[in-house]
XYZ file of C-alpha atoms in Angstrom:
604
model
C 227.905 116.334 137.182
C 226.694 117.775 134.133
C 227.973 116.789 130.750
C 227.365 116.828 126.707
C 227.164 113.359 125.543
C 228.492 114.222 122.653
C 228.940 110.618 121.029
C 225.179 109.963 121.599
C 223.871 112.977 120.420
C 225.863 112.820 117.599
C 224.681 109.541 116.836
C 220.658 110.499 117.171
C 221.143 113.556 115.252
C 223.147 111.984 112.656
C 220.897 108.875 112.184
C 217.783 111.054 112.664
C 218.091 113.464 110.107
C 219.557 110.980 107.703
C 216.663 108.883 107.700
C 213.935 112.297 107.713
C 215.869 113.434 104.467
C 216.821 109.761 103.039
C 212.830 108.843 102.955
C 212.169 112.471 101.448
C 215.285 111.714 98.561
C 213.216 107.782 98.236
C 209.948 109.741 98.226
C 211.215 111.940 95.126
C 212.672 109.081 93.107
C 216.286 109.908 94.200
C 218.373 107.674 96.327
C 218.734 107.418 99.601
C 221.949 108.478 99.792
C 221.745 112.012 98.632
C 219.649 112.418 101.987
C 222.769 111.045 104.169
C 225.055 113.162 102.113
C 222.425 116.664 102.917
C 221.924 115.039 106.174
C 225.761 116.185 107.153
C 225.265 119.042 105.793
C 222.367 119.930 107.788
C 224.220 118.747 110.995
C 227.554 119.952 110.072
C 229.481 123.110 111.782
C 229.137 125.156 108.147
C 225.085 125.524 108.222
C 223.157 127.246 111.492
C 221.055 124.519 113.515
C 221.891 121.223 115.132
C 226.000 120.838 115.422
C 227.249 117.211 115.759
C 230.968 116.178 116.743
C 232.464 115.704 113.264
C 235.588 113.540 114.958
C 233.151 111.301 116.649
C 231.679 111.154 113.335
C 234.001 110.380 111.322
C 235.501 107.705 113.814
C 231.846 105.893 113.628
C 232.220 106.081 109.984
C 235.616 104.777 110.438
C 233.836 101.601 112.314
C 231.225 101.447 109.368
C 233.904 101.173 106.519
C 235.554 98.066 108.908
C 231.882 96.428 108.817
C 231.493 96.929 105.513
C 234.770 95.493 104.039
C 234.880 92.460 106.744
C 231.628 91.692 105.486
C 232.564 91.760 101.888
C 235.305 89.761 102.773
C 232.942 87.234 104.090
C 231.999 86.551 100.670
C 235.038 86.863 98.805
C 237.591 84.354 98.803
C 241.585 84.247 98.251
C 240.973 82.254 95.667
C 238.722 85.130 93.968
C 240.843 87.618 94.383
C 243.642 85.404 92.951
C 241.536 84.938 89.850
C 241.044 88.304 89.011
C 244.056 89.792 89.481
C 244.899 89.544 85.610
C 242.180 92.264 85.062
C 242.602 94.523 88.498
C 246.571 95.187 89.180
C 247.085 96.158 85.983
C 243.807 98.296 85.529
C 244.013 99.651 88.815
C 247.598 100.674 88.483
C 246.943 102.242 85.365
C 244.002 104.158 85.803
C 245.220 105.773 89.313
C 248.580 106.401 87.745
C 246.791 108.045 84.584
C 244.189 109.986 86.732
C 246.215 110.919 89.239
C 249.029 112.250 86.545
C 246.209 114.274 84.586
C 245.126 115.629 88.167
C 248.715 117.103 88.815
C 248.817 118.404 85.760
C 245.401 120.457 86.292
C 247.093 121.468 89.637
C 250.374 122.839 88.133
C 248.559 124.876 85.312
C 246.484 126.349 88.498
C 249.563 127.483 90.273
C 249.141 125.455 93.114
C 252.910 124.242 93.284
C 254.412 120.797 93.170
C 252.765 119.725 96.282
C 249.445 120.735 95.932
C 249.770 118.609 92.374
C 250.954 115.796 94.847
C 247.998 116.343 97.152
C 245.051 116.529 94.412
C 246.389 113.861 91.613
C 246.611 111.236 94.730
C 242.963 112.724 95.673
C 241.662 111.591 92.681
C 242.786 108.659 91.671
C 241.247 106.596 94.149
C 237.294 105.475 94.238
C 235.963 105.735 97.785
C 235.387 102.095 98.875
C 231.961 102.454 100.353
C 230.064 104.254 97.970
C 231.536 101.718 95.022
C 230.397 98.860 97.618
C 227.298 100.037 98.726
C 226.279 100.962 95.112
C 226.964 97.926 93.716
C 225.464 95.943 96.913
C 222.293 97.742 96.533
C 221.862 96.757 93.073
C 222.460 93.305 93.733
C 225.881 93.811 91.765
C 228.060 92.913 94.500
C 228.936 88.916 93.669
C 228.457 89.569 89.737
C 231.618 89.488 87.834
C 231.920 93.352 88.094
C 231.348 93.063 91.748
C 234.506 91.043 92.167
C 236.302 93.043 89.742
C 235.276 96.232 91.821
C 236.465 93.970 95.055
C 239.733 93.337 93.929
C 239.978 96.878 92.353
C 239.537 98.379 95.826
C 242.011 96.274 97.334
C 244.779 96.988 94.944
C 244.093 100.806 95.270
C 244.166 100.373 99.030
C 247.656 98.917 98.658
C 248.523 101.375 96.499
C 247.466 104.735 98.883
C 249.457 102.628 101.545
C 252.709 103.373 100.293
C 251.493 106.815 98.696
C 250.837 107.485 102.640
C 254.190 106.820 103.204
C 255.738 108.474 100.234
C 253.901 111.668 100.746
C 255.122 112.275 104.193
C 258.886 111.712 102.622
C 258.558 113.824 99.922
C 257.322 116.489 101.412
C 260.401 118.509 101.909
C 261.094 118.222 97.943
C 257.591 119.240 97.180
C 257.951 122.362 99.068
C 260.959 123.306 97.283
C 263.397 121.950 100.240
C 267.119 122.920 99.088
C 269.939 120.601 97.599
C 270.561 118.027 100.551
C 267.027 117.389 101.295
C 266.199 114.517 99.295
C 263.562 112.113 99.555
C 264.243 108.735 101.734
C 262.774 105.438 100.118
C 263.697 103.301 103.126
C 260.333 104.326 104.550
C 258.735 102.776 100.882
C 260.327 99.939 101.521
C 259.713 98.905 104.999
C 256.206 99.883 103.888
C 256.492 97.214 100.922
C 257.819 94.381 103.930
C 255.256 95.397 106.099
C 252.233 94.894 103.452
C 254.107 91.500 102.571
C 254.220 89.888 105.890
C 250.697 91.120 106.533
C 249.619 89.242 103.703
C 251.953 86.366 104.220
C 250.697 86.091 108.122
C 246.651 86.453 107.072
C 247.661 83.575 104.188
C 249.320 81.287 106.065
C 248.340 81.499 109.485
C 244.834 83.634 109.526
C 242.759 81.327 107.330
C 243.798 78.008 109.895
C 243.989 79.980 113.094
C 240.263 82.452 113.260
C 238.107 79.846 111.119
C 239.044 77.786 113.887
C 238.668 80.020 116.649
C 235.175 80.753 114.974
C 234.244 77.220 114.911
C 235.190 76.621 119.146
C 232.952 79.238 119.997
C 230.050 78.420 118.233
C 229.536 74.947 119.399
C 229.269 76.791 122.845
C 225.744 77.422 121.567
C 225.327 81.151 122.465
C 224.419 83.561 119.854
C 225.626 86.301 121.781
C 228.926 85.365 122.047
C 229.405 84.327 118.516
C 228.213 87.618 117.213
C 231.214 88.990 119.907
C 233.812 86.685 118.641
C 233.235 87.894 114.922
C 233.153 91.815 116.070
C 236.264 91.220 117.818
C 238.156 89.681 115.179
C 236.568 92.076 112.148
C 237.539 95.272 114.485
C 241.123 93.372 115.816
C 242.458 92.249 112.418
C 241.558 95.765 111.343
C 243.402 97.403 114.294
C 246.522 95.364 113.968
C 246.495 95.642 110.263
C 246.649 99.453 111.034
C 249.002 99.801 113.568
C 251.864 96.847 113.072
C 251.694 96.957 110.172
C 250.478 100.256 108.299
C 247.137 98.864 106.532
C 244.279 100.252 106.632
C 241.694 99.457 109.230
C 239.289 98.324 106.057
C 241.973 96.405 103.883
C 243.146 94.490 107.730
C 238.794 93.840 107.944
C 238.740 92.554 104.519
C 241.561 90.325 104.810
C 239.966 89.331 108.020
C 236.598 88.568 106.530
C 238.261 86.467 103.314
C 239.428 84.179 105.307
C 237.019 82.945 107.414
C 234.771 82.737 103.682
C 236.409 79.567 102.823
C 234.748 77.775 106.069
C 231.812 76.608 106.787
C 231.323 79.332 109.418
C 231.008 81.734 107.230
C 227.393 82.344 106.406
C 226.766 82.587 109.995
C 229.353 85.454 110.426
C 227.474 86.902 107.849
C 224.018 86.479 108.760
C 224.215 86.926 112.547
C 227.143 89.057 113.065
C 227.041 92.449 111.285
C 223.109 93.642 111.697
C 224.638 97.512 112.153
C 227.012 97.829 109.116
C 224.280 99.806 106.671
C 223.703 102.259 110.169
C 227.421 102.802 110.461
C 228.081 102.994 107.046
C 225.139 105.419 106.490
C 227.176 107.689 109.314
C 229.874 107.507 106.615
C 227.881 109.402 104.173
C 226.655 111.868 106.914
C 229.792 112.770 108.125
C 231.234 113.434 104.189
C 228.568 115.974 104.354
C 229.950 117.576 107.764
C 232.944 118.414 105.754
C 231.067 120.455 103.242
C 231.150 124.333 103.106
C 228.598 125.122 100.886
C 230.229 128.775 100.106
C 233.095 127.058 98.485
C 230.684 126.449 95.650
C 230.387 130.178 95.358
C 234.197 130.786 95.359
C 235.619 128.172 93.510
C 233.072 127.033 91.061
C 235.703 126.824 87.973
C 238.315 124.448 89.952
C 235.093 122.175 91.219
C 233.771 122.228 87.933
C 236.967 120.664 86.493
C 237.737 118.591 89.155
C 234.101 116.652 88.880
C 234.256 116.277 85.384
C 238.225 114.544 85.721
C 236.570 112.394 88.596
C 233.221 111.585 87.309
C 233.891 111.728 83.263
C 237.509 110.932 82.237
C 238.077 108.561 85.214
C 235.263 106.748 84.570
C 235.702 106.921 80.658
C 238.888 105.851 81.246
C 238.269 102.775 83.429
C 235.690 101.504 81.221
C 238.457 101.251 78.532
C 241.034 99.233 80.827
C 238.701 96.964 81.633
C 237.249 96.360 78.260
C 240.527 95.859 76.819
C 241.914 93.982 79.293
C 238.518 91.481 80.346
C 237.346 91.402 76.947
C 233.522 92.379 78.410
C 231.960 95.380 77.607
C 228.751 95.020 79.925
C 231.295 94.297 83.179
C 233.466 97.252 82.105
C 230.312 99.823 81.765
C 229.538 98.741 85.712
C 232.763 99.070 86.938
C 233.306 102.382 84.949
C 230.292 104.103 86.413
C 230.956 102.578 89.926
C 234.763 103.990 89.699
C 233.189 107.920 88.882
C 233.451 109.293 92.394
C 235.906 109.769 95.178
C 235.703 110.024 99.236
C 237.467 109.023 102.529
C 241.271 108.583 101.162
C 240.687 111.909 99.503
C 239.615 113.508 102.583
C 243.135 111.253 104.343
C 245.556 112.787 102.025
C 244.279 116.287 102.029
C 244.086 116.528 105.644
C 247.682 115.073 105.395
C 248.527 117.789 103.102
C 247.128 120.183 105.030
C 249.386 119.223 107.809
C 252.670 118.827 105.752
C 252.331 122.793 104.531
C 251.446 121.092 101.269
C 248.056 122.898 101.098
C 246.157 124.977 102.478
C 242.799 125.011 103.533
C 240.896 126.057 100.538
C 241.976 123.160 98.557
C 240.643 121.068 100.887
C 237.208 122.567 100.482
C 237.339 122.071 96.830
C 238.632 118.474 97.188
C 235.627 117.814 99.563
C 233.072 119.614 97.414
C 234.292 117.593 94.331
C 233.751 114.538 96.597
C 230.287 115.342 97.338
C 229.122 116.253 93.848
C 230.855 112.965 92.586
C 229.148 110.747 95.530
C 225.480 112.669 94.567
C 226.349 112.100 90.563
C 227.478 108.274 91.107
C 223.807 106.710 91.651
C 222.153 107.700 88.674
C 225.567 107.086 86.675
C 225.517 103.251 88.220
C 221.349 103.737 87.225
C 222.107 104.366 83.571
C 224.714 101.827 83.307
C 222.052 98.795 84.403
C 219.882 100.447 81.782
C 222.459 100.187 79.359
C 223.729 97.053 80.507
C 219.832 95.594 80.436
C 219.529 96.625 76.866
C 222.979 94.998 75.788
C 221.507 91.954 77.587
C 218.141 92.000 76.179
C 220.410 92.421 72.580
C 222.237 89.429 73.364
C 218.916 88.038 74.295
C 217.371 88.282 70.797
C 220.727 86.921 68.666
C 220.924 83.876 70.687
C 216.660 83.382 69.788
C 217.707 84.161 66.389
C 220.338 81.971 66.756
C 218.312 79.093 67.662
C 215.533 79.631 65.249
C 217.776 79.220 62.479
C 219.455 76.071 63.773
C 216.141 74.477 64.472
C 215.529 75.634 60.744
C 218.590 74.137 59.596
C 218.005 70.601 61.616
C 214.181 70.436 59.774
C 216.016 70.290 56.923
C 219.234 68.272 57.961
C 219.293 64.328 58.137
C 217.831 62.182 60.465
C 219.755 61.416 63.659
C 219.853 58.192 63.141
C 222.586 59.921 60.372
C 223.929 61.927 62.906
C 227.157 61.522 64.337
C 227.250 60.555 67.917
C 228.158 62.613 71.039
C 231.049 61.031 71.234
C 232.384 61.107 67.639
C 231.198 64.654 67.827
C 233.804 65.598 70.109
C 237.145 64.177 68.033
C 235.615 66.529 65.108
C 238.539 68.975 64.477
C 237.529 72.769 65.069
C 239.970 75.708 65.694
C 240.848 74.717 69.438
C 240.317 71.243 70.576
C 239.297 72.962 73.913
C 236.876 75.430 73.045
C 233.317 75.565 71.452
C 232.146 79.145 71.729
C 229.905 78.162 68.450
C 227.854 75.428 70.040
C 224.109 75.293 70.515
C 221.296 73.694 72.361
C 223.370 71.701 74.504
C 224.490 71.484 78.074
C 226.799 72.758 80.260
C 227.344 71.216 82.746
C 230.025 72.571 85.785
C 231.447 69.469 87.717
C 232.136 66.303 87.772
C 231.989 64.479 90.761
C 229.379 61.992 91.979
C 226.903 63.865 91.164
C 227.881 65.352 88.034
C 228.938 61.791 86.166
C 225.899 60.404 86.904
C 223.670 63.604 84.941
C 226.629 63.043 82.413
C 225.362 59.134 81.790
C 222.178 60.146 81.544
C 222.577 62.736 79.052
C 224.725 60.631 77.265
C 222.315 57.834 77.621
C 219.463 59.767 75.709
C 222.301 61.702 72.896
C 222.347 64.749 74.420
C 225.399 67.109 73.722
C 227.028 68.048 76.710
C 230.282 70.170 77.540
C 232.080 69.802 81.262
C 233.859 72.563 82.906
C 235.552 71.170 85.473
C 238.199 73.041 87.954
C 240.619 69.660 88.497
C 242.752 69.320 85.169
C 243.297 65.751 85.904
C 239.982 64.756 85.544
C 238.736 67.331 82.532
C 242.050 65.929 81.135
C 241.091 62.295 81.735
C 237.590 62.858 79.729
C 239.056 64.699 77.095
C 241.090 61.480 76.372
C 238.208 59.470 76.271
C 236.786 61.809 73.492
C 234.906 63.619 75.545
C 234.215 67.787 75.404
C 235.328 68.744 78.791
C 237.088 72.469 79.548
C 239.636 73.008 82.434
C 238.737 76.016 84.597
C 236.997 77.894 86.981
C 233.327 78.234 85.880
C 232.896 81.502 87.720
C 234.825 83.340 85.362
C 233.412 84.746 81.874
C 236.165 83.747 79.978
C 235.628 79.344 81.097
C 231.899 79.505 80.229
C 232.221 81.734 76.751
C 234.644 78.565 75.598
C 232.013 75.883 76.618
C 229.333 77.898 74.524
C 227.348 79.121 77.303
C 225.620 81.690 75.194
C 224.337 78.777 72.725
C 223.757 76.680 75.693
C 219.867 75.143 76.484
C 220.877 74.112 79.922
C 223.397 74.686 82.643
C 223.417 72.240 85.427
C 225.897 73.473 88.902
C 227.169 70.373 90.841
C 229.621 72.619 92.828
C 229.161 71.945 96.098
C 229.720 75.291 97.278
C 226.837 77.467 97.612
C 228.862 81.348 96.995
C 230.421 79.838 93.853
C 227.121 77.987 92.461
C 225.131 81.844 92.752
C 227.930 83.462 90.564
C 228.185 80.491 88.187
C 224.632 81.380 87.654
C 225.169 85.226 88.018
C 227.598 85.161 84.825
C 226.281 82.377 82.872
C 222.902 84.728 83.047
C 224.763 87.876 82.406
C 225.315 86.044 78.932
C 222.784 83.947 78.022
C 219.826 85.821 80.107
C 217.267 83.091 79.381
C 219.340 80.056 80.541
C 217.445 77.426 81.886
C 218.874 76.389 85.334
C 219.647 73.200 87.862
C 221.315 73.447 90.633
C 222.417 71.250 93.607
C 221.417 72.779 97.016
C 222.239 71.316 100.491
C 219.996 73.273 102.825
C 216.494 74.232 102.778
C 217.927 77.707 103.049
C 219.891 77.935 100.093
C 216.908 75.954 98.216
C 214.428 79.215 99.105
C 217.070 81.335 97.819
C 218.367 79.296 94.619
C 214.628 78.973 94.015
C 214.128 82.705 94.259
C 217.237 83.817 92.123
C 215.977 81.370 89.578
C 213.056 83.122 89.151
C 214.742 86.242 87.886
C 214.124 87.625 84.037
C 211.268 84.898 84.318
C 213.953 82.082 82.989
C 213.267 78.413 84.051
C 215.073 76.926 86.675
C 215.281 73.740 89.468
C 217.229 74.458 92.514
C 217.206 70.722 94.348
C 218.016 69.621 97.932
C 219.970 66.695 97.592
C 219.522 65.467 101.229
C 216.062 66.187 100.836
C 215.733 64.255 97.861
C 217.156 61.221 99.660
C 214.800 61.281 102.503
C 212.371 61.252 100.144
C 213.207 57.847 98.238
C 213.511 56.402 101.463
C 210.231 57.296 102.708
C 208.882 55.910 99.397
C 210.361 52.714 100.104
C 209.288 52.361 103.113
C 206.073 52.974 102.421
C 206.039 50.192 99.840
C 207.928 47.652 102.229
C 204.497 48.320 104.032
C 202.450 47.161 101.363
C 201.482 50.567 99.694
C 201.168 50.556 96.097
C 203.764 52.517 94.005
C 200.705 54.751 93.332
C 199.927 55.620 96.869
C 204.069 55.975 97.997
C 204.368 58.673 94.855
C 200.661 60.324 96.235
C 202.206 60.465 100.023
C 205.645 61.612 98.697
C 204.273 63.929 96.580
C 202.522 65.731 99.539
C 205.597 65.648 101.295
C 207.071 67.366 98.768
C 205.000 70.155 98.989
C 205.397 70.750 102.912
C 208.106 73.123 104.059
C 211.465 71.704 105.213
C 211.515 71.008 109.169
C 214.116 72.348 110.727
C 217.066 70.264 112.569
């Protein structure tokens, strides 16, 4: 029996002409995803040609946004978004309260009634959570400290547009000018708010015991194939639960799903193995925002989309950039997350199609919302490519102070006394200075983040030859514990800008990570770097892999650096032992270790 399969042929024309016209957009020096974004158009129902299914479409995009966010998830921890939440609910908050207000406003002055001001200030107050993701992701941004800001930005807003959902719906009598006796109904808001709770509460609680350990059963079973299964079917589950028990979104349910299987050791797996066809998906995201586009709207509305971009890509980003300077204290981190914030997509396109069926608006407005969303999505690369620039040269700014910095020191030390004169590291640290706790003003000395087994014994060393040295450690009892003994130790979590300014990390000559954990060692790194670019490095590894890839990140800005394998490291002094139980002179043991040491890891 004949038939159009319409989800395959979607699928080849979608994918097909995205990647023709994303390698033309490379070709040119623009980025890929201005192709994907003329892609839709090409295929869309507004331009003559090749007509795809814009609902299959958008469902597959749908699927791509779930992959994405379960995937970020993966590398994004509770705890994380528990530390940044200082910075992100009240930013957030603000800026889609204060963008979305201005938006209304515009809409009022246009005549387009108190619902249509409903529709477009809730349009564009919230950042589309791919393009911010894939932006960042593609500019290795995405575990930096804007990168978890952006995270946790996206997951506020997401909460936020959940009861906005709600709201709208209940409102919408009063917005069309409903008489006396209509009024709006919060119990709708509020068993939104319970609902949200217990989601929360259950993914808390029970989620981060219950599917690491499902994880974990399957995959000493041994088969690939159903591991990769087990991982799609809780990613694509959690998401459709999320979204119908309990009214989250299929991507907020994913990313809850994704955080908390991070905290186990399962998790790089998940990430490695399971989700090879998130960046196809997701690129069907960006084709199908170009399905919706009616290029003649340009031609009758170019005043309203002309406003509307600037609110979305100027003042919102403008705007952002000054919550999250004032409130993280870090300029370079709010310039990212400003830039990243300038555009708007798939909740724009939810609540104007919700409009749309509420009487709120009409169709028109929804082409001008969707035009406005392409034009922001096209504008939002080389926005995010200026702000690296920018950010680069307030690096490389940074970069020559702290040189300075250290030139005159060393200057100053010429002419000091000897340190036989010196004061000890020890009687250094009961000097008074402003804050017991803090020493921003330090200079050539160490950092060093942890202090367990590992980390005492670099301590004695260090101390052992008089070199300054500051812990951050994340257990108060035992930074407490050293700071009684005189010692310069700082309670926190070293992953945050705030913990390594106070231990001096700009001054600092070295940083050593002990942290056990490889996610949280990279972004030690990552924001130790993003203030003192030329940082000299050492880091604990556990794996051959994350060696190769420590090794690797290292590297970057040319900056010195050690990543070691700790179990390798062992195997090796006990080879060299053996060898000289066997009569071999120390000589010979270091020669044969030595080549050993230059031989690739086997595998287990």
């Amino acid at each position: 029996m004949p038939h159009e399969p319409a989800l395959i042929a979607t699928v080849a024309a979608g994918l097909g002409v995205a990647f023709l016209l994303g390698l033309v957009a490379a070709r040119i020096g623009l980025p890929p995803i201005v192709g994907y974004l003329l892609a839709g158009i090409v295929v869309g129902p507004f331009t003559p040609g090749i007509v795809a299914d814009t609902e299959i479409a958008s469902q597959l995009a749908e699927l791509g946004i779930i992959l994405l966010m379960f995937g970020v998830g993966l590398h994004f921890s509770l705890r994380d978004l528990g530390a940044v939440r200082g910075v992100v609910l009240p930013g957030a908050l603000l800026q889609t309260v204060l963008t979305g207000s201005i938006g209304a406003a515009v809409a009022l002055w246009w005549g387009w009634g108190a619902g249509g001001a409903a529709v477009l200030g809730l349009s564009i107050g919230v950042a589309s959570t791919v393009v911010m993701l894939k932006g960042l992701e593609s500019r290795d941004r995405l575990d930096s400290p804007e990168g978890r800001l952006a995270v946790g930005w996206l997951v506020v807003e997401d909460i936020f547009m959940v009861f906005a959902l709600v709201l709208l719906p209940a409102a919408a009598p009063l917005l069309r000018g409903a008489p006396d006796g209509e009024g709006v109904s919060l119990l709708p808001v509020g068993v939104a708010l319970v609902k949200v709770v217990l989601f929360v509460a259950l993914m808390f609680y029970v989620g981060r015991r219950l599917v690491p350990w499902l994880l974990e059963r399957v995959a000493t079973l041994g088969s690939r194939e159903l591991f990769t299964l087990a991982v799609l079917a809780v990613a694509l589950g959690v998401g459709t639960i999320a979204s119908e028990l309990f009214g989250v979104s299929f991507a907020l349910g994913a990313f809850f799903a994704g955080a908390v299987i991070s905290e186990s050791e399962i998790s790089h797996r998940a990430a490695e193995d399971a989700l090879p066809m998130r960046d196809a998906f997701a690129v069907l995201f960006f084709v199908s925002v170009g399905m919706l586009f009616d290029p003649r709207v340009v031609l009758r509305h170019p005043m309203e989309i002309g406003v509307l971009v600037a609110l979305v890509v100027l003042w919102k980003s403008a705007l952002t950039y000054g919550l999250v300077r004032l409130l993280s204290g870090s300029s370079r981190t709010a310039l990212m997350l400003g830039a990243a914030l300038g555009q708007v997509a798939e909740f724009s396109f939810i609540v104007t199609a919700l409009g749309v069926s509420l009487g709120l608006v009409g169709p028109d407005v929804q082409a001008i919302i969707v035009a406005t969303s392409l034009i922001s999505i096209t504008l939002n690369a080389p926005m995010l490519s200026a702000a690296v620039h920018l950010r680069q040269r307030q690096r490389d700014k940074a970069a020559r102070a702290v040189r300075e910095s250290r030139e005159m020191r060393e200057t100053r030390e010429m002419r000091a006394p000897s340190a036989a004169h010196r004061p000890s590291v020890a009687s250094a640290a009961m000097q008074p200075e402003d804050d017991p706790f803090d020493f921003p003003d330090i200079a050539g000395h160490v950092v060093l983040v942890g202090y367990g087994r590992v980390g005492s014994t670099v301590a004695a060393a260090l101390d052992a030859a008089g070199v300054t040295r500051i812990v951050v450690e994340e257990q108060e009892r035992i930074a407490g514990g050293l700071r009684m003994h005189g010692e310069r130790a700082i309670h926190g979590d070293a992953t945050r800008t705030d913990v390594l300014a106070r231990a001096g990390i700009a001054g600092a000559r070295l940083l050593v990570v002990t942290a056990p954990e490889p996610i949280r060692a990279r972004r030690v790194i990552e924001v130790a770097r993003t203030l003192n670019p030329g940082l000299n490095v050492a880091v604990r590894t556990h794996n051959a892999a994350e060696q190769a890839f420590f090794e690797e990140t290292l590297a970057e800005n040319d900056a010195p650096g050690l990543a070691v394998y700790a179990e390798r490291e062992a195997a090796l002094s006990l080879a060299h032992y053996a060898l000289r139980s066997f009569g071999q002179s120390d000589d010979e043991a270091d020669a044969a270790v030595g080549d050993l040491r230059q031989q690739p890891t086997r595998p287990t």
